[in-house]
């Protein structure tokens, strides 16, 4: 005799309607798909990072290695691939700014500023900082 | 074999039941408290209440005024000692809910806001936007989670009370997830099972409001009081029956007929849209009968015009009305008026209790809409009900806790009684496999008969017709069948049990209505159009018998207020 | 298919009778303004009374009638039949990511336990006495948390969340949103007490901001926003604690 209800069944062992393929949940709708693309886009950034690291290594390992590296970079297939990586990297940055209005909503006179505007302001800020950094680098090079 | 054992068991997880559980838990942490509900508590129909909770908190208000409004609104059938206690406890409950986190709407200075409501002579209805019931319920539910001595049985349906020598022993309940019948022993039992609007076809009530809890007490020997008084809320959506809050009129909405006139000037010119609900419902039906409404009496409607309230007010104080109208009628209240007509809404009657929520069965208490204390008499004022659940829920919790503490542990009861009840219920379930009648068909006939013959206006011959229909349906009910007899979450068994309760409650309503040969509050008879205080300043008590309800009368308790003509 | 009629393919599963769920077809006459729930009630009343599903208020506030309609989590009392393409059958299944008790009825025990886990109630060091009256809370203080308090516990968000679908240990959108609602309420003082539960691996950090929960929520609770804001708050907290351990936060 107890005054607590018995755990009827361990609910995790209850029947679940089987999903045809649980690995493909992200194909169910447009938003799931764009979420996966957003997450995958970090690969673009990662690949550029790896290329930079290789470049730094190669810069200190002699003329011949460096020429090999340059030839590889000039390869048209690689350039085509770079366009895709660049697209992913840009997607990564653009979607990152989607977070800005979500975590820090801004209100002016009680009305919330539209998410699109906040996102746009984030992009403009990003572009501005990029231009400034590029300018500094090019001045000193 | 006793399956579980409690000090206090509460049937029903709405505002009244949850409030009772918290009151008992706060009384003593050693009390074992159980809440048993046929749905998860957040689904209880308290959730649909919109308008607000009345309490005399403001400086321009006082207890006597709130009491007088309530007593007059009840057409002098309310027990005045009950009303006096209620108006004094009400403010404490509203403040308590604030302390527990209820998001009451606020004035600029951060204090609680109030709005006007029907029959209230000053603004005293505290609101949480226009979802007051929702916020109240979730606040109470979430607050109840912190007490370790409250256990919950979600989706268990109580099939009968176990009463021995007029004393509560416990309940027999069907565990819906497994289909097993279990005996739960308890020292005290609180019924907080809500109203019975579902006996009508057009109702604001949810699927769960079948009066099953009232029927449990009724069959166990506790009488039902004032069952003839059913409130028809004036502004329900036509056909569907769901509610547009009285708050819409409180914020300034107009009711207009097809000639675009505010027709209430004909019936209640001093209060207009802020009159009490029974008067306004009758006015709408009369307009339809006299051809000034849209459509015929049975399905027609009038217009609720909110266009002049403006977008800002609507979005702040009535956002749910905007949502409901746009979703269910594809009408934008900012641009068009909303069609509305009376809908069965609240059961003033219920299990007979005294001011301490005690029923004549020892250890059995009742509170909220399931009970009739009587606070609301022949007609309830809007926004008194949420406060009623809080005040009497708290009272039930406290009183039952004290009673439970006075009872010794040990041999609870004669388990043979519980076992025989379980066996007869099992036999009933078995018999369902061999029946011939359809439960949905009987239910539909019952609800239609109640709508047509026991509505806003009543008379002898149509009430008698309703009664004979009910008797015929009760006969057919003995032969109902179910298609599937597997026991996991068997909704057919549930519907069958609920139908049995609905038939008995409907019978009590109609028989009480037949015997009250006067018009008072929400019970209006075309053949007895006047109020008769000499013979009927009393509550009707319906006792269960195999030959049908036996009605006797109990005089109303009067204190300060002499019954007068109810004029507004 | 006749106009004014729709075919429903409803997932049926009765433990003891069936080994697994299967779709059963029912033809239902349609009318203007009919909701999916109305169609289901027609099936139950006229065609097959054994069909089990939950419903009550019919006005989108009790949260009982959540189901999967054509693969999307939906509150069936508000889901217009005519919004769906009635040339194809409408597929109605129990809310995904939950164990099924029977037919369209799912087991909500997990969520009920999580509500308790996040301590979704007012926590105070000391209660003020009733005689002090109400806490002062300005309209803007109320607006800070009110939309998060609108959760009807319908579970559509848990059904939409792919993380919860893959790992039920995730506390989930509604429970976290409700915890956040209490954090933001000026009457509450329990933020620090809820932090360890919310800032755990099964708490906000399991969320990858898919955002589908906010998308399907019928009452604008915005659980995705609540979770991301908590992440920012916890990240700031951790940064301060590591870099400036002497500050009291």
PDB file of C-alpha atoms in Angstrom, chain B residues 38 45 192-199 205-206 208-214 345-349 368-371 505:
ATOM      1  CA  UNK B  38      -9.796  12.610 -15.781  1.00  0.00           C
ATOM      2  CA  UNK B  45     -12.231  24.058 -18.181  1.00  0.00           C
ATOM      3  CA  UNK B 192     -14.183  19.871  -7.514  1.00  0.00           C
ATOM      4  CA  UNK B 193     -15.357  18.464 -10.793  1.00  0.00           C
ATOM      5  CA  UNK B 194     -16.935  21.468 -12.455  1.00  0.00           C
ATOM      6  CA  UNK B 195     -20.266  21.992 -14.159  1.00  0.00           C
ATOM      7  CA  UNK B 196     -22.559  20.109 -16.517  1.00  0.00           C
ATOM      8  CA  UNK B 197     -22.988  22.369 -19.570  1.00  0.00           C
ATOM      9  CA  UNK B 198     -22.472  19.455 -21.939  1.00  0.00           C
ATOM     10  CA  UNK B 199     -26.020  18.229 -21.347  1.00  0.00           C
ATOM     11  CA  UNK B 205     -18.333  24.172 -22.011  1.00  0.00           C
ATOM     12  CA  UNK B 206     -15.609  21.786 -23.080  1.00  0.00           C
ATOM     13  CA  UNK B 208     -15.210  17.273 -20.176  1.00  0.00           C
ATOM     14  CA  UNK B 209     -18.018  19.218 -18.456  1.00  0.00           C
ATOM     15  CA  UNK B 210     -20.529  16.397 -18.205  1.00  0.00           C
ATOM     16  CA  UNK B 211     -21.493  16.670 -14.543  1.00  0.00           C
ATOM     17  CA  UNK B 212     -19.934  13.274 -13.804  1.00  0.00           C
ATOM     18  CA  UNK B 213     -18.624  14.471 -10.455  1.00  0.00           C
ATOM     19  CA  UNK B 214     -22.029  15.765  -9.374  1.00  0.00           C
ATOM     20  CA  UNK B 345     -22.544  28.260 -19.731  1.00  0.00           C
ATOM     21  CA  UNK B 346     -22.695  27.733 -15.979  1.00  0.00           C
ATOM     22  CA  UNK B 347     -24.473  25.445 -13.551  1.00  0.00           C
ATOM     23  CA  UNK B 348     -25.585  27.497 -10.559  1.00  0.00           C
ATOM     24  CA  UNK B 349     -26.773  24.256  -9.010  1.00  0.00           C
ATOM     25  CA  UNK B 368     -16.351  25.316  -7.235  1.00  0.00           C
ATOM     26  CA  UNK B 369     -18.976  24.947  -9.945  1.00  0.00           C
ATOM     27  CA  UNK B 370     -19.675  21.349  -8.903  1.00  0.00           C
ATOM     28  CA  UNK B 371     -20.992  22.583  -5.574  1.00  0.00           C
ATOM     29  CA  UNK B 505     -28.004  15.232 -14.083  1.00  0.00           C
TER      30      UNK B 505
END
